[in-house]
């Protein structure tokens, strides 16, 4: 067998390794760790569950061969993602979820959806083979928790509004990068997304103009599902740091959410703290503000481009809040955004809360590194390390970081800043 690639003199390794387990020697140890982790799940935390999940993935990867890993990526996962998106777009997941937990025949589903049963059968067969749907009989399936959740806009619409609209930016990043001499990209006007689709639009305008802005916003609204929020007592002490000593007059601006999308964070904040002193203000581009469907009337909507002078100035807000927005932009743009916030902050009163990922220097969680890949390939930006955050906020923007409040693995921290001057 060793002769199989004898002709490939430039190959640095023998072809045989492609059909041997990736890390065979790690399998027994990982299996033990998985068993131990699973046994302690009933008394463990969600962090413990996440650790077991990482081990399970490592176990599967160690056991499979390089060829199987490649085929999993290039046939299995990509095919499943395409089939899942079809299911979101055609209404399959909503229909199945409405039908309940019973087993469901492809022919019946196809008639209700108005799609070719042969086509639907092929797609569902693959989704089931990938472990995401339960096959009960030939062309008959039972939903799983996952496929039921795909009927929710916060889960299903991520596939439509994000992945389906932008994936070429990621998959053609190598080409974009090669043409730019393999350098780390840092120009917001030159992204792999723009290269792949031949556009000069940034992701938000691109997706909006394709007609999927609403789906992208639904995905953003579900971004923090099941993860601690910045306002949770275990993450950031809202009362002690913000509410106490805030200007009590009803027209004083309390919290301004800059780039707050359609207001999901402010809605959550309002429901947890319904009687904070002063006003809650949502700022985003007109195209986003116009897409707001339901927003508590107590929350003020304000069209605003963060490159311009901050309108909540003079009578400064107690809190300027930025969530998952600076990571979309390289340092030069962030510097300009922060300069506008700094001008508006009242020294000794206002705080800026930056709710963003702090990339650890090692042992990063895959959710954090995955997000960094998105920033790299869709925005020419990055998930910043604490060194990069200090450099941006203190050295470049001239603000002071008071404290970084951590919210756990793979979750955005709260970087609390003040303007000392
Ligand atoms: C990744 S989303 C984050 C939204 C929200 N903060 C959250 O965490 O869900 C980034 C937001 O920045 C907004 N944005 C992009 N360019 C902007 C600009 N020039 N001025 C104001 N907002 C902008 C987008 O419309 C989008 O709502």
PDB file of C-alpha atoms and ligand atoms in Angstrom, residues 204 220 257-261 264-265 284-285 287-288 304-307 323-325 327-329, ligand 1:
ATOM      1  CA  UNK A 204     -25.147  45.110   6.601  1.00  0.00           C
ATOM      2  CA  UNK A 220     -28.725  39.178  15.863  1.00  0.00           C
ATOM      3  CA  UNK A 257     -27.207  51.888  22.730  1.00  0.00           C
ATOM      4  CA  UNK A 258     -25.023  52.832  19.747  1.00  0.00           C
ATOM      5  CA  UNK A 259     -25.484  50.452  16.801  1.00  0.00           C
ATOM      6  CA  UNK A 260     -28.227  48.770  18.813  1.00  0.00           C
ATOM      7  CA  UNK A 261     -29.873  47.237  15.725  1.00  0.00           C
ATOM      8  CA  UNK A 264     -33.245  43.710  21.335  1.00  0.00           C
ATOM      9  CA  UNK A 265     -30.635  44.580  23.979  1.00  0.00           C
ATOM     10  CA  UNK A 284     -28.633  52.866  14.474  1.00  0.00           C
ATOM     11  CA  UNK A 285     -28.602  53.686  10.774  1.00  0.00           C
ATOM     12  CA  UNK A 287     -32.207  51.397   7.332  1.00  0.00           C
ATOM     13  CA  UNK A 288     -32.193  49.552  10.699  1.00  0.00           C
ATOM     14  CA  UNK A 304     -27.660  57.997  13.721  1.00  0.00           C
ATOM     15  CA  UNK A 305     -24.461  57.245  11.836  1.00  0.00           C
ATOM     16  CA  UNK A 306     -21.684  56.680  14.347  1.00  0.00           C
ATOM     17  CA  UNK A 307     -19.194  58.650  12.216  1.00  0.00           C
ATOM     18  CA  UNK A 323     -22.415  45.681  21.825  1.00  0.00           C
ATOM     19  CA  UNK A 324     -20.779  43.465  19.186  1.00  0.00           C
ATOM     20  CA  UNK A 325     -20.205  46.416  16.936  1.00  0.00           C
ATOM     21  CA  UNK A 327     -15.538  43.941  16.320  1.00  0.00           C
ATOM     22  CA  UNK A 328     -17.020  44.673  12.881  1.00  0.00           C
ATOM     23  CA  UNK A 329     -14.482  47.401  12.266  1.00  0.00           C
TER      24      UNK A 329
HETATM   25  C1  LIG B   1     -23.330  43.159  14.629  1.00  0.00           C
HETATM   26  S1  LIG B   1     -24.591  44.333  14.718  1.00  0.00           S
HETATM   27  C2  LIG B   1     -24.768  44.484  16.460  1.00  0.00           C
HETATM   28  C3  LIG B   1     -26.102  44.960  16.827  1.00  0.00           C
HETATM   29  C4  LIG B   1     -26.401  45.039  18.314  1.00  0.00           C
HETATM   30  N1  LIG B   1     -25.533  45.944  19.017  1.00  0.00           N
HETATM   31  C5  LIG B   1     -26.327  43.654  18.910  1.00  0.00           C
HETATM   32  O1  LIG B   1     -25.419  43.363  19.665  1.00  0.00           O
HETATM   33  O2  LIG B   1     -27.190  42.852  18.586  1.00  0.00           O
HETATM   34  C6  LIG B   1     -23.864  45.853  14.273  1.00  0.00           C
HETATM   35  C7  LIG B   1     -24.849  46.999  14.159  1.00  0.00           C
HETATM   36  O3  LIG B   1     -24.092  48.165  13.795  1.00  0.00           O
HETATM   37  C8  LIG B   1     -24.906  48.928  12.950  1.00  0.00           C
HETATM   38  N2  LIG B   1     -24.124  49.873  12.156  1.00  0.00           N
HETATM   39  C9  LIG B   1     -23.334  49.600  11.081  1.00  0.00           C
HETATM   40  N3  LIG B   1     -22.815  50.735  10.586  1.00  0.00           N
HETATM   41  C10 LIG B   1     -23.286  51.742  11.368  1.00  0.00           C
HETATM   42  C11 LIG B   1     -23.108  53.160  11.352  1.00  0.00           C
HETATM   43  N4  LIG B   1     -22.325  53.744  10.426  1.00  0.00           N
HETATM   44  N5  LIG B   1     -23.731  53.881  12.300  1.00  0.00           N
HETATM   45  C12 LIG B   1     -24.513  53.306  13.224  1.00  0.00           C
HETATM   46  N6  LIG B   1     -24.720  51.966  13.295  1.00  0.00           N
HETATM   47  C13 LIG B   1     -24.122  51.200  12.366  1.00  0.00           C
HETATM   48  C14 LIG B   1     -25.601  47.895  12.089  1.00  0.00           C
HETATM   49  O4  LIG B   1     -26.731  48.452  11.461  1.00  0.00           O
HETATM   50  C15 LIG B   1     -25.921  46.816  13.121  1.00  0.00           C
HETATM   51  O5  LIG B   1     -27.180  46.991  13.677  1.00  0.00           O
END
